[in-house]
JSON list of C-alpha atoms and ligand atoms in Angstrom, two decimals:
[
{"chain": "V", "resi": 25, "resn": "MET", "atom": "CA", "xyz": [-21.96, -14.00, 27.99]},
{"chain": "V", "resi": 26, "resn": "THR", "atom": "CA", "xyz": [-22.51, -10.87, 25.94]},
{"chain": "V", "resi": 27, "resn": "ALA", "atom": "CA", "xyz": [-22.35, -10.59, 22.18]},
{"chain": "V", "resi": 28, "resn": "LYS", "atom": "CA", "xyz": [-19.44, -8.60, 20.89]},
{"chain": "V", "resi": 29, "resn": "GLN", "atom": "CA", "xyz": [-19.56, -6.66, 17.70]},
{"chain": "V", "resi": 30, "resn": "ILE", "atom": "CA", "xyz": [-16.91, -7.21, 15.07]},
{"chain": "V", "resi": 31, "resn": "THR", "atom": "CA", "xyz": [-16.30, -4.68, 12.36]},
{"chain": "V", "resi": 32, "resn": "THR", "atom": "CA", "xyz": [-14.47, -5.77, 9.24]},
{"chain": "V", "resi": 33, "resn": "ILE", "atom": "CA", "xyz": [-13.13, -3.16, 6.86]},
{"chain": "V", "resi": 34, "resn": "ASP", "atom": "CA", "xyz": [-12.11, -3.87, 3.29]},
{"chain": "V", "resi": 35, "resn": "PHE", "atom": "CA", "xyz": [-9.00, -1.84, 2.43]},
{"chain": "V", "resi": 36, "resn": "THR", "atom": "CA", "xyz": [-10.71, -0.56, -0.72]},
{"chain": "V", "resi": 37, "resn": "GLU", "atom": "CA", "xyz": [-13.36, 1.09, 1.49]},
{"chain": "V", "resi": 38, "resn": "ILE", "atom": "CA", "xyz": [-10.77, 3.37, 3.09]},
{"chain": "V", "resi": 39, "resn": "ASN", "atom": "CA", "xyz": [-10.92, 6.74, 1.35]},
{"chain": "V", "resi": 40, "resn": "LYS", "atom": "CA", "xyz": [-8.81, 8.82, 3.73]},
{"chain": "V", "resi": 41, "resn": "ILE", "atom": "CA", "xyz": [-6.34, 8.62, 6.56]},
{"chain": "V", "resi": 42, "resn": "GLU", "atom": "CA", "xyz": [-6.27, 10.94, 9.54]},
{"chain": "V", "resi": 43, "resn": "ILE", "atom": "CA", "xyz": [-3.18, 12.05, 11.38]},
{"chain": "V", "resi": 44, "resn": "THR", "atom": "CA", "xyz": [-3.99, 13.34, 14.85]},
{"chain": "V", "resi": 45, "resn": "CYS", "atom": "CA", "xyz": [-1.56, 15.69, 16.60]},
{"chain": "V", "resi": 46, "resn": "ILE", "atom": "CA", "xyz": [-0.67, 14.30, 20.02]},
{"chain": "V", "resi": 47, "resn": "LYS", "atom": "CA", "xyz": [0.10, 17.83, 21.22]},
{"chain": "V", "resi": 48, "resn": "CYS", "atom": "CA", "xyz": [-3.21, 19.60, 20.48]},
{"chain": "V", "resi": 49, "resn": "GLY", "atom": "CA", "xyz": [-5.56, 16.91, 19.12]},
{"chain": "V", "resi": 50, "resn": "ALA", "atom": "CA", "xyz": [-6.10, 18.50, 15.71]},
{"chain": "V", "resi": 51, "resn": "ALA", "atom": "CA", "xyz": [-6.68, 15.98, 12.93]},
{"chain": "V", "resi": 52, "resn": "LEU", "atom": "CA", "xyz": [-5.33, 16.34, 9.43]},
{"chain": "V", "resi": 53, "resn": "VAL", "atom": "CA", "xyz": [-7.19, 14.41, 6.78]},
{"chain": "V", "resi": 54, "resn": "PHE", "atom": "CA", "xyz": [-5.35, 12.98, 3.80]},
{"chain": "V", "resi": 55, "resn": "PRO", "atom": "CA", "xyz": [-7.69, 11.64, 1.11]},
{"chain": "V", "resi": 56, "resn": "ILE", "atom": "CA", "xyz": [-6.61, 8.47, -0.68]},
{"chain": "V", "resi": 57, "resn": "PRO", "atom": "CA", "xyz": [-6.15, 9.59, -4.29]},
{"chain": "V", "resi": 58, "resn": "ASP", "atom": "CA", "xyz": [-6.14, 7.61, -7.51]},
{"chain": "V", "resi": 59, "resn": "LYS", "atom": "CA", "xyz": [-2.97, 5.57, -7.81]},
{"chain": "V", "resi": 60, "resn": "ASP", "atom": "CA", "xyz": [-1.48, 7.78, -10.52]},
{"chain": "V", "resi": 61, "resn": "VAL", "atom": "CA", "xyz": [-1.91, 10.83, -8.31]},
{"chain": "V", "resi": 62, "resn": "ALA", "atom": "CA", "xyz": [-0.60, 8.96, -5.27]},
{"chain": "V", "resi": 63, "resn": "ALA", "atom": "CA", "xyz": [2.54, 7.95, -7.14]},
{"chain": "V", "resi": 64, "resn": "HIS", "atom": "CA", "xyz": [3.52, 11.49, -8.02]},
{"chain": "V", "resi": 65, "resn": "ASN", "atom": "CA", "xyz": [1.94, 13.78, -5.42]},
{"chain": "V", "resi": 66, "resn": "PRO", "atom": "CA", "xyz": [3.11, 13.16, -1.86]},
{"chain": "V", "resi": 67, "resn": "PRO", "atom": "CA", "xyz": [1.23, 14.78, 1.08]},
{"chain": "V", "resi": 68, "resn": "LYS", "atom": "CA", "xyz": [1.79, 18.53, 1.11]},
{"chain": "V", "resi": 69, "resn": "HIS", "atom": "CA", "xyz": [0.97, 19.39, 4.72]},
{"chain": "V", "resi": 70, "resn": "ASN", "atom": "CA", "xyz": [3.96, 19.13, 7.00]},
{"chain": "V", "resi": 71, "resn": "VAL", "atom": "CA", "xyz": [2.73, 21.07, 10.04]},
{"chain": "V", "resi": 72, "resn": "CYS", "atom": "CA", "xyz": [-0.22, 20.59, 12.37]},
{"chain": "V", "resi": 73, "resn": "ILE", "atom": "CA", "xyz": [-3.14, 22.84, 11.45]},
{"chain": "V", "resi": 74, "resn": "GLY", "atom": "CA", "xyz": [-3.91, 23.39, 15.14]},
{"chain": "V", "resi": 75, "resn": "CYS", "atom": "CA", "xyz": [-0.54, 24.25, 16.68]},
{"chain": "V", "resi": 76, "resn": "GLU", "atom": "CA", "xyz": [1.88, 24.30, 13.74]},
{"chain": "V", "resi": 77, "resn": "THR", "atom": "CA", "xyz": [4.04, 21.54, 15.23]},
{"chain": "V", "resi": 78, "resn": "PRO", "atom": "CA", "xyz": [5.98, 19.86, 12.42]},
{"chain": "V", "resi": 79, "resn": "LEU", "atom": "CA", "xyz": [4.46, 16.49, 11.52]},
{"chain": "V", "resi": 80, "resn": "TRP", "atom": "CA", "xyz": [7.74, 15.40, 9.96]},
{"chain": "V", "resi": 81, "resn": "THR", "atom": "CA", "xyz": [11.06, 17.02, 9.24]},
{"chain": "V", "resi": 82, "resn": "GLY", "atom": "CA", "xyz": [11.55, 15.94, 5.65]},
{"chain": "V", "resi": 83, "resn": "GLU", "atom": "CA", "xyz": [11.37, 13.12, 3.15]},
{"chain": "V", "resi": 84, "resn": "ASN", "atom": "CA", "xyz": [13.70, 10.92, 5.22]},
{"chain": "V", "resi": 85, "resn": "ASP", "atom": "CA", "xyz": [11.62, 11.22, 8.40]},
{"chain": "V", "resi": 86, "resn": "GLN", "atom": "CA", "xyz": [10.16, 7.82, 9.28]},
{"chain": "V", "resi": 87, "resn": "ARG", "atom": "CA", "xyz": [6.78, 9.44, 10.05]},
{"chain": "V", "resi": 88, "resn": "TYR", "atom": "CA", "xyz": [6.62, 10.88, 6.53]},
{"chain": "V", "resi": 89, "resn": "ILE", "atom": "CA", "xyz": [7.77, 7.64, 4.94]},
{"chain": "V", "resi": 90, "resn": "THR", "atom": "CA", "xyz": [5.14, 5.69, 6.87]},
{"chain": "V", "resi": 91, "resn": "ALA", "atom": "CA", "xyz": [2.28, 8.09, 6.04]},
{"chain": "V", "resi": 92, "resn": "LEU", "atom": "CA", "xyz": [3.25, 8.22, 2.37]},
{"chain": "V", "resi": 93, "resn": "GLY", "atom": "CA", "xyz": [3.59, 4.43, 2.22]},
{"chain": "V", "resi": 94, "resn": "LEU", "atom": "CA", "xyz": [0.15, 3.96, 3.74]},
{"chain": "V", "resi": 95, "resn": "ILE", "atom": "CA", "xyz": [-1.49, 6.45, 1.37]},
{"chain": "V", "resi": 96, "resn": "ARG", "atom": "CA", "xyz": [0.21, 4.92, -1.67]},
{"chain": "V", "resi": 97, "resn": "GLY", "atom": "CA", "xyz": [-0.49, 1.38, -0.52]},
{"chain": "V", "resi": 98, "resn": "LEU", "atom": "CA", "xyz": [-4.21, 2.09, -0.13]},
{"chain": "V", "resi": 99, "resn": "ALA", "atom": "CA", "xyz": [-4.33, 3.91, -3.49]},
{"chain": "V", "resi": 100, "resn": "PHE", "atom": "CA", "xyz": [-2.64, 1.04, -5.32]},
{"chain": "V", "resi": 101, "resn": "TRP", "atom": "CA", "xyz": [-4.68, -1.57, -3.50]},
{"chain": "V", "resi": 102, "resn": "LYS", "atom": "CA", "xyz": [-7.89, -0.26, -5.09]},
{"chain": "V", "resi": 103, "resn": "GLU", "atom": "CA", "xyz": [-6.37, -1.07, -8.49]},
{"chain": "V", "resi": 104, "resn": "LEU", "atom": "CA", "xyz": [-5.29, -4.55, -7.42]},
{"chain": "V", "resi": 105, "resn": "LYS", "atom": "CA", "xyz": [-8.50, -5.67, -5.74]},
{"chain": "V", "resi": 106, "resn": "GLU", "atom": "CA", "xyz": [-9.74, -7.78, -8.63]},
{"chain": "V", "resi": 107, "resn": "LYS", "atom": "CA", "xyz": [-6.43, -9.63, -9.08]},
{"chain": "V", "resi": 108, "resn": "GLY", "atom": "CA", "xyz": [-6.97, -12.58, -6.80]},
{"chain": "V", "resi": 109, "resn": "PHE", "atom": "CA", "xyz": [-7.81, -11.77, -3.20]},
{"chain": "V", "resi": 110, "resn": "SER", "atom": "CA", "xyz": [-9.05, -9.01, -0.99]},
{"chain": "V", "resi": 111, "resn": "LEU", "atom": "CA", "xyz": [-7.37, -7.45, 2.01]},
{"chain": "V", "resi": 112, "resn": "SER", "atom": "CA", "xyz": [-9.21, -6.36, 5.14]},
{"chain": "V", "resi": 113, "resn": "PHE", "atom": "CA", "xyz": [-8.89, -6.06, 8.87]},
{"chain": "V", "resi": 114, "resn": "SER", "atom": "CA", "xyz": [-11.29, -6.55, 11.75]},
{"chain": "V", "resi": 115, "resn": "ILE", "atom": "CA", "xyz": [-11.87, -4.62, 14.94]},
{"chain": "V", "resi": 116, "resn": "GLY", "atom": "CA", "xyz": [-13.33, -6.47, 17.87]},
{"chain": "V", "resi": 117, "resn": "SER", "atom": "CA", "xyz": [-13.22, -10.02, 19.14]},
{"chain": "V", "resi": 118, "resn": "SER", "atom": "CA", "xyz": [-15.63, -12.94, 19.14]},
{"chain": "V", "resi": 119, "resn": "HIS", "atom": "CA", "xyz": [-14.13, -14.54, 22.24]},
{"chain": "U", "resi": 227, "resn": "LIG", "atom": "ZN1", "xyz": [-1.14, 20.23, 16.93]}
]
């Protein structure tokens, strides 16, 4: 039996998300801003920096909605951390 490593990440430790283009592999980095900024300033990039493929087609595109929701969720979570519980996820398995 070999030991397996488990990594646990607190959501408040996440300071950016990366969107990787499946066409060319370029990664766009979106920093997680303060919640007030996140509430009023959606991501500005809408094309891949490597091949200029559109990442989303507009504000109703599910990809945009999902990325914006993740960024805002992480930004707001930092404010809520001290209100009762923490939120994290783990990578790896102990069995
Ligand atoms: Zn690309």
